[in-house]
GROMACS .gro file of C-alpha atoms in nm:
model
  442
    1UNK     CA    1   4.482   4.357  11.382
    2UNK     CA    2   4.529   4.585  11.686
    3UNK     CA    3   4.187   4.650  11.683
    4UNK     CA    4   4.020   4.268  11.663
    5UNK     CA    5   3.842   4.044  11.902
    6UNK     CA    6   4.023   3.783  12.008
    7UNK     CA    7   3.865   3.454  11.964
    8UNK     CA    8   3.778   3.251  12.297
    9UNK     CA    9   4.040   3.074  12.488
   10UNK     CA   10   3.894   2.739  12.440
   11UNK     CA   11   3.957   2.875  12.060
   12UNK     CA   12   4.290   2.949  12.085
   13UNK     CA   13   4.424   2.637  12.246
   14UNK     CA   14   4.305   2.441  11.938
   15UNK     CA   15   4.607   2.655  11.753
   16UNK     CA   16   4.842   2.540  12.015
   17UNK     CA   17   4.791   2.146  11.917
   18UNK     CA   18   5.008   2.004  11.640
   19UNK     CA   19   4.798   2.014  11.303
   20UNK     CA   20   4.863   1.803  11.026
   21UNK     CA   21   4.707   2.162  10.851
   22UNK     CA   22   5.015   2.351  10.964
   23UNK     CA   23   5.266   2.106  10.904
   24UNK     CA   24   5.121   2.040  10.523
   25UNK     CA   25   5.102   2.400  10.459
   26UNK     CA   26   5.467   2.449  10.374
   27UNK     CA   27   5.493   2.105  10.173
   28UNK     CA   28   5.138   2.241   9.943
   29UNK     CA   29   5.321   2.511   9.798
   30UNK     CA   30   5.531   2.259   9.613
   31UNK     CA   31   5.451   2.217   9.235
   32UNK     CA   32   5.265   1.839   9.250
   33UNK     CA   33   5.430   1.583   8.982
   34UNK     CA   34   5.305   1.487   8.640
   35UNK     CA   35   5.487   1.255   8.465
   36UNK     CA   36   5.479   1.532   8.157
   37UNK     CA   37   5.474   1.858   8.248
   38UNK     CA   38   5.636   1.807   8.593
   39UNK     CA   39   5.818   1.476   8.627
   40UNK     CA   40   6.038   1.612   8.919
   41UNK     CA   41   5.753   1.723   9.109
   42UNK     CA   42   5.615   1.554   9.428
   43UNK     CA   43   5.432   1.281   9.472
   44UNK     CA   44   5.142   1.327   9.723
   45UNK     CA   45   5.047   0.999   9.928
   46UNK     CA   46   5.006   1.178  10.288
   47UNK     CA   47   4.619   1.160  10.221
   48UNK     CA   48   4.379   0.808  10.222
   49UNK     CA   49   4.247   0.903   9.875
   50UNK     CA   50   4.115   0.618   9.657
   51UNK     CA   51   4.204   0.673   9.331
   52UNK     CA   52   4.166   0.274   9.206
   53UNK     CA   53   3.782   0.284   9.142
   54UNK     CA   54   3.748   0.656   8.967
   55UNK     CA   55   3.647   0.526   8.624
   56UNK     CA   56   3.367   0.289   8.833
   57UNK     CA   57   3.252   0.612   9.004
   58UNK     CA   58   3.271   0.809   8.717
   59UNK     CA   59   3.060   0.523   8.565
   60UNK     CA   60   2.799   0.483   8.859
   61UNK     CA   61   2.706   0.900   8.833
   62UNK     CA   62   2.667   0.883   8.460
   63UNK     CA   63   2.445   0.598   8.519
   64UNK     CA   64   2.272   0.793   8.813
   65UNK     CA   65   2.240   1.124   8.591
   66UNK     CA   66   2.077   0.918   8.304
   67UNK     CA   67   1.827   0.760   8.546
   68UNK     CA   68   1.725   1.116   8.752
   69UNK     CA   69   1.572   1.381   8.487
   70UNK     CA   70   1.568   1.738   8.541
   71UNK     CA   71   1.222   1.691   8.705
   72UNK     CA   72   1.335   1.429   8.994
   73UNK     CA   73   1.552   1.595   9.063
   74UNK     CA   74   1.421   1.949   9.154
   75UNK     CA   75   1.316   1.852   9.509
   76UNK     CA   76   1.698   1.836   9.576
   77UNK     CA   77   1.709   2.172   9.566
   78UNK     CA   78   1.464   2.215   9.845
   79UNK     CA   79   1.555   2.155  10.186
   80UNK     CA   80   1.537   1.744  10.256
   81UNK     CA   81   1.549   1.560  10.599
   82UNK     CA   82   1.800   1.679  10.841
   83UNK     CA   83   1.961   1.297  10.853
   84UNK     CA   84   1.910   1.216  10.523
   85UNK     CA   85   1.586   1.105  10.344
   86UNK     CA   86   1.423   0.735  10.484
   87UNK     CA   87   1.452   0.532  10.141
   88UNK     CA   88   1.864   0.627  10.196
   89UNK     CA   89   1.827   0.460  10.522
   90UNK     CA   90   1.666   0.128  10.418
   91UNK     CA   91   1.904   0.054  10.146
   92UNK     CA   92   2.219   0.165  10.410
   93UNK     CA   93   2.070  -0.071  10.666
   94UNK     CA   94   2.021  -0.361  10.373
   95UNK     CA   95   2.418  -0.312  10.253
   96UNK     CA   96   2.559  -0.324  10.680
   97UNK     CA   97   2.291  -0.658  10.703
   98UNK     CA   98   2.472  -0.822  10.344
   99UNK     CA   99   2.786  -0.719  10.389
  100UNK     CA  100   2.887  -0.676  10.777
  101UNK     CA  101   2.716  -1.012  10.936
  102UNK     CA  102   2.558  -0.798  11.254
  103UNK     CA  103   2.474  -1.054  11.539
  104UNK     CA  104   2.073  -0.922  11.487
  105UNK     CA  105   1.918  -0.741  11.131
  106UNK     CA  106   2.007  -0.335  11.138
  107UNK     CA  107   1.677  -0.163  11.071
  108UNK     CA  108   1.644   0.162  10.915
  109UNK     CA  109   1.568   0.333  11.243
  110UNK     CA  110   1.894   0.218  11.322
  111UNK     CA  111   2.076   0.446  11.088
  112UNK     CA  112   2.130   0.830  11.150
  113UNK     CA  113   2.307   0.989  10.818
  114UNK     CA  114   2.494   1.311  10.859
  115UNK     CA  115   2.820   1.491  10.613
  116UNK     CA  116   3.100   1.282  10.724
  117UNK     CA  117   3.231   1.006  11.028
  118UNK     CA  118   3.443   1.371  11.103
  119UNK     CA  119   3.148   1.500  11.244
  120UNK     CA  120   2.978   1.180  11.378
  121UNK     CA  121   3.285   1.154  11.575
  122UNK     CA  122   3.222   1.478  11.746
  123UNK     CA  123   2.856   1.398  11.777
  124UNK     CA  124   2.920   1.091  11.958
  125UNK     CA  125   3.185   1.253  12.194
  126UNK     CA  126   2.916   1.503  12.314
  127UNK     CA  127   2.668   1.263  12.385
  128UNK     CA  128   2.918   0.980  12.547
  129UNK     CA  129   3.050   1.207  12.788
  130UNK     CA  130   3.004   1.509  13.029
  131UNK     CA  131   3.231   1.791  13.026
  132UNK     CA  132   3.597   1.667  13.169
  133UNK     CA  133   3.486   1.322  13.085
  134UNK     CA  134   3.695   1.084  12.879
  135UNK     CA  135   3.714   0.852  12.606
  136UNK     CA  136   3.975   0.575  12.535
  137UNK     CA  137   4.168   0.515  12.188
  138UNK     CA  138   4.354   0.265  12.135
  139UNK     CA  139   4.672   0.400  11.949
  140UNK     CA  140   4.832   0.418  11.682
  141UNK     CA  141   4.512   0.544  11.522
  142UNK     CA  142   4.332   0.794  11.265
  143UNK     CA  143   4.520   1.097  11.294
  144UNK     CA  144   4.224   1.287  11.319
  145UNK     CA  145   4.063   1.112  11.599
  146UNK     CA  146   4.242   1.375  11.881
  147UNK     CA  147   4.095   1.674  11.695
  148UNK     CA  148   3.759   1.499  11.643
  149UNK     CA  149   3.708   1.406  11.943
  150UNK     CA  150   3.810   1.710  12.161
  151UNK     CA  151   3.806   1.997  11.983
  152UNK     CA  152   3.446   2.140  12.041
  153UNK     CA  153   3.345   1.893  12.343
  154UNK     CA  154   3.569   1.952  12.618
  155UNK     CA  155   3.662   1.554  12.651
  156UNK     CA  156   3.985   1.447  12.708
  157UNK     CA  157   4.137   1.123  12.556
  158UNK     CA  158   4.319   0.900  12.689
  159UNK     CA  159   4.560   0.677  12.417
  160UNK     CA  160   4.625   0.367  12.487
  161UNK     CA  161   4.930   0.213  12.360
  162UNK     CA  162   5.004  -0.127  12.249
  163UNK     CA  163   5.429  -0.104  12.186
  164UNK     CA  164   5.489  -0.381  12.408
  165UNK     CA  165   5.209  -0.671  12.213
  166UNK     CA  166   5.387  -0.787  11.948
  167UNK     CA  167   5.040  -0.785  11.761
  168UNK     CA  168   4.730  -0.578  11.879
  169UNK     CA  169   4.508  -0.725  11.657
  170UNK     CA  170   4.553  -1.081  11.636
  171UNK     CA  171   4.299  -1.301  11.910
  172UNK     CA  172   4.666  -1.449  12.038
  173UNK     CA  173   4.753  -1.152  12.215
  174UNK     CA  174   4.349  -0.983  12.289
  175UNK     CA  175   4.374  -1.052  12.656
  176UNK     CA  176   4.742  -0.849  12.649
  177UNK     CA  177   4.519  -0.610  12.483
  178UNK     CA  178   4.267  -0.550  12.742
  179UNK     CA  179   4.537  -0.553  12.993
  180UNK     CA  180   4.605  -0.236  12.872
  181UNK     CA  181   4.319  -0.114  12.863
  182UNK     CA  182   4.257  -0.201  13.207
  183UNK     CA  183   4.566  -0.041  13.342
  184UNK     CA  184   4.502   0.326  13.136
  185UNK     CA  185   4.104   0.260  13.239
  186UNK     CA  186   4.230   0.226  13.599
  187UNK     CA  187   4.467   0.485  13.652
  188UNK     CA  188   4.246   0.751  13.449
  189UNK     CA  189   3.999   0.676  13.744
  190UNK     CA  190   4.282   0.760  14.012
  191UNK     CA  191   4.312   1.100  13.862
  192UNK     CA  192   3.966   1.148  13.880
  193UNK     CA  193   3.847   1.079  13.550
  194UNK     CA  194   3.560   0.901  13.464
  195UNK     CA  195   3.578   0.682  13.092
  196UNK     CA  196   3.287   0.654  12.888
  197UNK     CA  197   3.333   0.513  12.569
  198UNK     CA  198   3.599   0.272  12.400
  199UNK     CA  199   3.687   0.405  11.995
  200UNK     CA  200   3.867   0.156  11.765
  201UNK     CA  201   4.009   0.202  11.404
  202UNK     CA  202   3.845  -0.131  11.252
  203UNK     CA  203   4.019  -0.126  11.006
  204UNK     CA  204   4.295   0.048  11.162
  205UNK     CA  205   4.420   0.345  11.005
  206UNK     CA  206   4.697   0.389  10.977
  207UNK     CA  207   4.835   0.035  10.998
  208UNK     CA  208   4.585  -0.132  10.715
  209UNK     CA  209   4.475  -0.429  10.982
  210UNK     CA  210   4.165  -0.557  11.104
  211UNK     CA  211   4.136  -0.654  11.446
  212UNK     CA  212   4.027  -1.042  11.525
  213UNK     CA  213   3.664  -1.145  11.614
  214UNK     CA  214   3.825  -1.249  11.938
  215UNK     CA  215   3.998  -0.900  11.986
  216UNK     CA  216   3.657  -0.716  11.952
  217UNK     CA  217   3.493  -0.975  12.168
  218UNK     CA  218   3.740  -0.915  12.439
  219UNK     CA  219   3.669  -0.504  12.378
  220UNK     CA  220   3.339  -0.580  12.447
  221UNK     CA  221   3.352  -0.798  12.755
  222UNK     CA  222   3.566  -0.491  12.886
  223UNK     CA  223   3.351  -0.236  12.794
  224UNK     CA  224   3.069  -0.411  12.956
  225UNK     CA  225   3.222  -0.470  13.280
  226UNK     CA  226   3.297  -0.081  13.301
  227UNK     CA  227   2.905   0.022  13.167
  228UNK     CA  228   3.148   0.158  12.870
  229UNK     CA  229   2.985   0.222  12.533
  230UNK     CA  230   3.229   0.031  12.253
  231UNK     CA  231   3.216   0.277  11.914
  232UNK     CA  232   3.411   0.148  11.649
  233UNK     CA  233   3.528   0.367  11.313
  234UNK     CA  234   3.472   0.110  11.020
  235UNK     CA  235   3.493   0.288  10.709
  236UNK     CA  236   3.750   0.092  10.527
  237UNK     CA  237   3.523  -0.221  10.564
  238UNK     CA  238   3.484  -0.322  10.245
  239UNK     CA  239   3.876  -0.209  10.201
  240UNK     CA  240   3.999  -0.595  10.259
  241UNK     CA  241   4.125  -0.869  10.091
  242UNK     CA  242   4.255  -1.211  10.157
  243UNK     CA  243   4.613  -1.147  10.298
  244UNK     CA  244   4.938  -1.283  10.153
  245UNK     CA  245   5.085  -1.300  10.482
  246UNK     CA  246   5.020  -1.523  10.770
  247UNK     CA  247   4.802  -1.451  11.046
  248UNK     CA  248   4.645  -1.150  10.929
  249UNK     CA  249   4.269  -1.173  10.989
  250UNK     CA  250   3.992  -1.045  10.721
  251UNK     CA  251   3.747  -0.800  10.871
  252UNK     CA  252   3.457  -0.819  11.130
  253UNK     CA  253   3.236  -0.579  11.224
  254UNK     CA  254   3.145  -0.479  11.629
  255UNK     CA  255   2.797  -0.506  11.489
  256UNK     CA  256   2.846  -0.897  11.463
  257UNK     CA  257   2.900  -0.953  11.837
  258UNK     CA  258   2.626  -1.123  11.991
  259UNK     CA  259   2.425  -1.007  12.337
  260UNK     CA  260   2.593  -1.173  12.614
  261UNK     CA  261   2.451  -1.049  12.967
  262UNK     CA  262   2.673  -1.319  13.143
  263UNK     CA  263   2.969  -1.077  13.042
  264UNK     CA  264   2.701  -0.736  13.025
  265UNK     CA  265   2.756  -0.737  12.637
  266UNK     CA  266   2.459  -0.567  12.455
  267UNK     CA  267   2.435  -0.429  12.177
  268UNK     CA  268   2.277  -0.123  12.243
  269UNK     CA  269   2.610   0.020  12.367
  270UNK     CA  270   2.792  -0.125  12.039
  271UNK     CA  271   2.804   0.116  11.774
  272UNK     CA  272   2.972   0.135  11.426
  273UNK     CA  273   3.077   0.437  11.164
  274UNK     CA  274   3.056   0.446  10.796
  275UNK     CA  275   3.072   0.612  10.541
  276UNK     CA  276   3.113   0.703  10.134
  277UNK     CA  277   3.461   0.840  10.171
  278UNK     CA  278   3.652   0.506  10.140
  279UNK     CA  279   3.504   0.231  10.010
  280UNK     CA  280   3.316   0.410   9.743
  281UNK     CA  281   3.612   0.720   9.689
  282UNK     CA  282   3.311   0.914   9.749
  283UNK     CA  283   3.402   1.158   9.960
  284UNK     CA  284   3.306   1.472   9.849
  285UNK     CA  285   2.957   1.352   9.861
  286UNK     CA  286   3.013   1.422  10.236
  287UNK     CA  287   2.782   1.162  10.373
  288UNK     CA  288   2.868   0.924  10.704
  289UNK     CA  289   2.625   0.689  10.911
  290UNK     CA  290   2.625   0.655  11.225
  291UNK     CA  291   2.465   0.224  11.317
  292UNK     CA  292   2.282   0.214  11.635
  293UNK     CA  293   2.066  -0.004  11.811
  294UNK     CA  294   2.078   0.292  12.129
  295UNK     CA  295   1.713   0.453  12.070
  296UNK     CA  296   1.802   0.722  12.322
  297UNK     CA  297   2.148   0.753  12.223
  298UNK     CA  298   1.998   0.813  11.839
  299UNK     CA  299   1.757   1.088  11.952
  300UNK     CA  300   2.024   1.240  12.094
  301UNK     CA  301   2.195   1.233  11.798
  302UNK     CA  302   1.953   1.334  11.616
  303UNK     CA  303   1.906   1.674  11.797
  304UNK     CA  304   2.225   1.778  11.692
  305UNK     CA  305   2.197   1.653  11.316
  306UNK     CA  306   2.137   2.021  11.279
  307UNK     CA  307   2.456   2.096  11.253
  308UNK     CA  308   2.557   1.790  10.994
  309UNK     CA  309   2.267   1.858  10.743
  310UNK     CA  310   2.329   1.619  10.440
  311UNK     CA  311   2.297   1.768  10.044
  312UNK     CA  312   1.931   1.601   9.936
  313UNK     CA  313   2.207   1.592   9.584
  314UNK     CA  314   2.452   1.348   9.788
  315UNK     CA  315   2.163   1.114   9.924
  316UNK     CA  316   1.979   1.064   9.593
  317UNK     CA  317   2.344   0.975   9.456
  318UNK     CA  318   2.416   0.768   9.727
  319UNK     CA  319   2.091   0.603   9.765
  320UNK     CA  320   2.063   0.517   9.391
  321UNK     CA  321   2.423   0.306   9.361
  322UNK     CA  322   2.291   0.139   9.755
  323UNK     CA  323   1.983   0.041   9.559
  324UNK     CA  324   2.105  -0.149   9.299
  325UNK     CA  325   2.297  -0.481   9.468
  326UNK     CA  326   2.436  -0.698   9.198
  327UNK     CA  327   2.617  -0.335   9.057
  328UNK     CA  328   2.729  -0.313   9.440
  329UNK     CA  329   2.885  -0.654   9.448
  330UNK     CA  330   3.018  -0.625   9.094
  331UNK     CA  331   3.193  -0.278   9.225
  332UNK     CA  332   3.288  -0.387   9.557
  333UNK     CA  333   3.475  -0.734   9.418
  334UNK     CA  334   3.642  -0.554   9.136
  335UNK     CA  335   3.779  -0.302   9.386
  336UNK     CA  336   3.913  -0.579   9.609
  337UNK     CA  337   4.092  -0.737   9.366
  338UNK     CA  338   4.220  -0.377   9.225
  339UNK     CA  339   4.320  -0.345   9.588
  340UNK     CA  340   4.481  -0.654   9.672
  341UNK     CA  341   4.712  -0.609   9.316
  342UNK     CA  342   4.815  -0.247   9.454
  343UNK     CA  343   4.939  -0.398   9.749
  344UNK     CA  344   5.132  -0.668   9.582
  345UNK     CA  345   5.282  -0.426   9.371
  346UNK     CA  346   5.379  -0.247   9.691
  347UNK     CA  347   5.495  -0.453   9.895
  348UNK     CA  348   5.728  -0.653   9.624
  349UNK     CA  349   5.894  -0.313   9.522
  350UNK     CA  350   5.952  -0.253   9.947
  351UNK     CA  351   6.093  -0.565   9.972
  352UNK     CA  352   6.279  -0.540   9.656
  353UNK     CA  353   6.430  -0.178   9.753
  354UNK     CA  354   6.484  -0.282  10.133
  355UNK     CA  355   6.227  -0.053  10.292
  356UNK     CA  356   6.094  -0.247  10.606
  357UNK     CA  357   5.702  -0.256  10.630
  358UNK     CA  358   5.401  -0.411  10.815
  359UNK     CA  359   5.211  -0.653  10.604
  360UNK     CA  360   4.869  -0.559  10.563
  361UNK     CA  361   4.524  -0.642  10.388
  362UNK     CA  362   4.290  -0.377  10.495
  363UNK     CA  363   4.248   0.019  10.399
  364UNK     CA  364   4.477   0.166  10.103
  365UNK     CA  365   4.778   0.182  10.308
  366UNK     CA  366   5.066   0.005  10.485
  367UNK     CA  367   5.277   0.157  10.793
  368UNK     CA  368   5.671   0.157  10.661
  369UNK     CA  369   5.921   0.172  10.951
  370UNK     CA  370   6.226   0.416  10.859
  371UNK     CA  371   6.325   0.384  11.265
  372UNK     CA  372   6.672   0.313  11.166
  373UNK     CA  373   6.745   0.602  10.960
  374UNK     CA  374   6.632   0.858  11.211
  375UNK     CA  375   6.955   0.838  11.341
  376UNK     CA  376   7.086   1.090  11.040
  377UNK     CA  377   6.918   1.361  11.168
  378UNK     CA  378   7.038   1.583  11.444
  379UNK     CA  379   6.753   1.669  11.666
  380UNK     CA  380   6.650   1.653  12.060
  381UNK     CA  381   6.420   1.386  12.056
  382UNK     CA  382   6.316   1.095  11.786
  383UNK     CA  383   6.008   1.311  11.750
  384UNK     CA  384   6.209   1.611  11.597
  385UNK     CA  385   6.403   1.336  11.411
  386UNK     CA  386   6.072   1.182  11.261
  387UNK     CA  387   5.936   1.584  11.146
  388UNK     CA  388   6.315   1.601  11.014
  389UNK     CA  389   6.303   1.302  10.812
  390UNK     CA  390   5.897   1.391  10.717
  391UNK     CA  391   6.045   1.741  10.577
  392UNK     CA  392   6.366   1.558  10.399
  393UNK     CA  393   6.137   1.261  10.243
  394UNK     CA  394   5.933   1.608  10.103
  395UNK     CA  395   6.149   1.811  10.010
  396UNK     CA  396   6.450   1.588   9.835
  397UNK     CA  397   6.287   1.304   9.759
  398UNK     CA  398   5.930   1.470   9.592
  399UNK     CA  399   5.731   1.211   9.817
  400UNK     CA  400   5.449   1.351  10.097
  401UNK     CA  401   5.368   1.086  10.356
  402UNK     CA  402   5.206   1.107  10.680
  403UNK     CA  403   5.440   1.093  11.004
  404UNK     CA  404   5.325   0.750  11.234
  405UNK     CA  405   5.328   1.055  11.561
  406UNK     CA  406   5.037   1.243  11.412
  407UNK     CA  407   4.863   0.849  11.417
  408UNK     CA  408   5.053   0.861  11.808
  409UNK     CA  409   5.210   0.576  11.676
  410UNK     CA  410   5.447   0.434  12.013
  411UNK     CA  411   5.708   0.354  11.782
  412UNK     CA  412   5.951   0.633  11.643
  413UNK     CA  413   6.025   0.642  11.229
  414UNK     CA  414   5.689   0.519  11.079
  415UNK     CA  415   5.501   0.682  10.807
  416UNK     CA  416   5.206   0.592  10.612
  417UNK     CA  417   5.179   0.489  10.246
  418UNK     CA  418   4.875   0.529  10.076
  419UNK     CA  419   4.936   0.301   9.796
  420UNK     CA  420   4.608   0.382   9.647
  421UNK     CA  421   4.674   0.779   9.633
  422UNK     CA  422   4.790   0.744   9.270
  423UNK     CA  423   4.853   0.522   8.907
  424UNK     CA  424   5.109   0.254   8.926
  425UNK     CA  425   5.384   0.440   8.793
  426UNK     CA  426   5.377   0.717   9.039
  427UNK     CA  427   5.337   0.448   9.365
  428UNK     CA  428   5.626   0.311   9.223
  429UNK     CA  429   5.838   0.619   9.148
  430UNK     CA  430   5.729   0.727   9.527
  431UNK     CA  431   5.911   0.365   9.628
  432UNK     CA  432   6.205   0.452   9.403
  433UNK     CA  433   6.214   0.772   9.541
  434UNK     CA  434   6.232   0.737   9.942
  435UNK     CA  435   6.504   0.428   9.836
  436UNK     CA  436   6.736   0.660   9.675
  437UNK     CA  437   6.702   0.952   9.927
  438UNK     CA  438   6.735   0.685  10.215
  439UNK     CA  439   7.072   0.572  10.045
  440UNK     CA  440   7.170   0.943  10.003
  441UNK     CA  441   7.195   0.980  10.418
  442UNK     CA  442   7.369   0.653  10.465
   0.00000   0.00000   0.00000
């Protein structure tokens, strides 16, 4: 290695930030359970996989490879559209206009497909911001959204975090909210910084809530007084269900706020990600959709689809389950209620075994809060304590789970649970699990 190029600076300083690749590394290598041939192995639930709808999916491509011959298909071998064929885009706009109540009718123009919100993300960075620019997030949040973001564009982000509001999403506390926002908005400005663009989790991963139509109205007034676009990452949309809890709200798009030039809302600078990943447990399909009503902000886009060319394989798929509504609905309803049982079962085995969580109703996952045994673990700060107790949950207890820091989560000791990652048995074993290793350091 004497001999090689280094890469560029710019490069290198992407090694330097903590990776969820480099902590997970380590963990891979460890034989993965199966309740026959490897009952003591461990039980993977650090990644937002939706394995409750495989036998629907499984289902939907039969259906799909019975329907395309040998012949209609050819053309997929050719190259297709850069962003994805037009007929994709009418029946994307048609599922947003059924199933997310915008305030005015998404049109297929309105839609720019590319391989994944991943790389819409970084799209829309670019063309938000100039070099040195920033963007605001409110935290805790996807923990890919630093990466995403700043990796390739040379924007800086600015979390914003909402410890002190006892809840960030409910329309009691939105004004709370926006103070916040005003305050990191403010003294980003001081430094020199100039803030583009507002990005919200809705629904937020990692904490499986939707923010309140008031909340995102509220966003939106503040956005508009600072001639901020509002981009919000909604690809567990259809991941909701009517909560069990108190004061949880059910999901509502950005797309559904109305034009309000009193307060400079419009909804040219409201924009919303989607995508197959989630809802559909697509997501090696690789196909996300950026919903604008920005013309200029979609050329833009556009320009650089170049670089997020879609499989013509993934948009005939994709476009042939869109097409058909009442299979959509059935799908969508039966996944809901597949959903909402997982996170009974959950939740009554957390409460059962003492393991404090935050009710939720949205995504495939709740946020657990293991603050109080972080105290076991001898380290300089609670963030070496929460990597110790990540590694000990791992490797004694056989259970992977995402640490709530990698999600910049303000408060110290919470992980996510995908309680969609796997079967019954195995969510529960996972449950069983962290119990008895918890007990083991008390």
């Amino acid at each position: 290695m004497a001999n090689a190029i280094k890469p560029s600076n710019r490069a290198l300083a992407n090694l330097e930030l903590e990776s969820t690749v480099d902590l997970g590394d380590e963990i891979a290598k460890l034989p993965s359970y199966d309740p026959e041939t490897c009952p003591g192995g461990l039980i993977n639930l650090s990644g937002a996989t939706n394995m409750l709808v495989n036998d629907l999916m499984r289902e939907r491509m039969g259906k799909f490879v019975q329907d395309y011959d040998a012949n209609r298909l050819s053309p997929a071998l050719l190259y297709g559209p850069v962003n994805g064929p037009n007929d994709l885009s009418v029946v994307v706009a048609q599922f947003i206009n059924r199933r997310f109540a915008p305030a005015t009718a998404i049109q297929a123009g309105d839609i720019l497909t590319t391989n994944g919100v991943t790389s819409l993300i970084d799209m829309m960075a670019f063309n938000f911001c100039e070099p040195g620019e920033a963007v605001m997030v409110l935290t805790p949040t996807y923990l890919m959204v630093p990466h995403d973001l700043c990796a390739r564009t040379g924007v800086q982000m600015i979390p914003v975090s909402t410890e002190s509001i006892p809840d960030q999403y409910s329309s009691m506390y939105a004004a709370k909210v926006v103070e916040k926002l005003e305050q990191a908005y403010i003294a980003s400005y001081r430094r020199g910084v100039g803030v583009r663009a507002l990005i919200i989790c809705n629904p937020c991963n990692p904490t499986g809530r939707s923010y309140s139509k008031a909340s995102l109205l509220e966003m939106a007034r503040f956005c508009g007084r600072h001639k901020m676009h509002l981009l919000a990452d909604e690809i567990y949309a259809m991941s909701s269900f009517e909560p069990l809890e108190p004061g949880l709200d059910m999901f509502s798009s950005v797309l559904s706020i109305q034009d309000s030039p009193h307060d400079s809302i419009f909804k040219e600078n409201i924009h919303c990600l989607y995508g197959a990943s989630k809802d559909f447990a697509a997501g090696g399909i690789r196909l996300g959709f950026l919903v604008t009503r920005n013309k200029l902000l979609w050329k833009t886009c556009r320009r650089l689809a170049l670089f997020t060319w879609v499989s013509s394989f993934s948009t005939a798929f994709f476009t042939h389950f869109l097409s058909d509504t009442e299979a959509v609905d059935k799908y969508l309803a039966l996944y809901q209620s597949r959903l909402r049982t997982s996170y009974i079962a959950a939740s009554e085995l957390f409460h059962k075994h003492g393991i404090p969580f935050r009710p939720a109703n949205c995504g495939m996952f709740v946020f657990i809060e293991l603050t109080k045994w972080l105290k076991y673990f001898e380290a300089p700060d609670v963030k070496s304590q929460e990597v110790q107790l990540y590694r000990y949950l791992a490797f004694q207890a056989g259970v992977h789970l995402n640490m709530g820091q990698l999600s910049l989560s303000p408060v110290p000791g919470c992980f996510r649970f995908v309680y969609a990652a796997g079967n019954t048995e195995a969510v529960a074993l996972a449950i069983t699990r962290i119990r008895e290793a918890l007990s083991k350091l008390e």
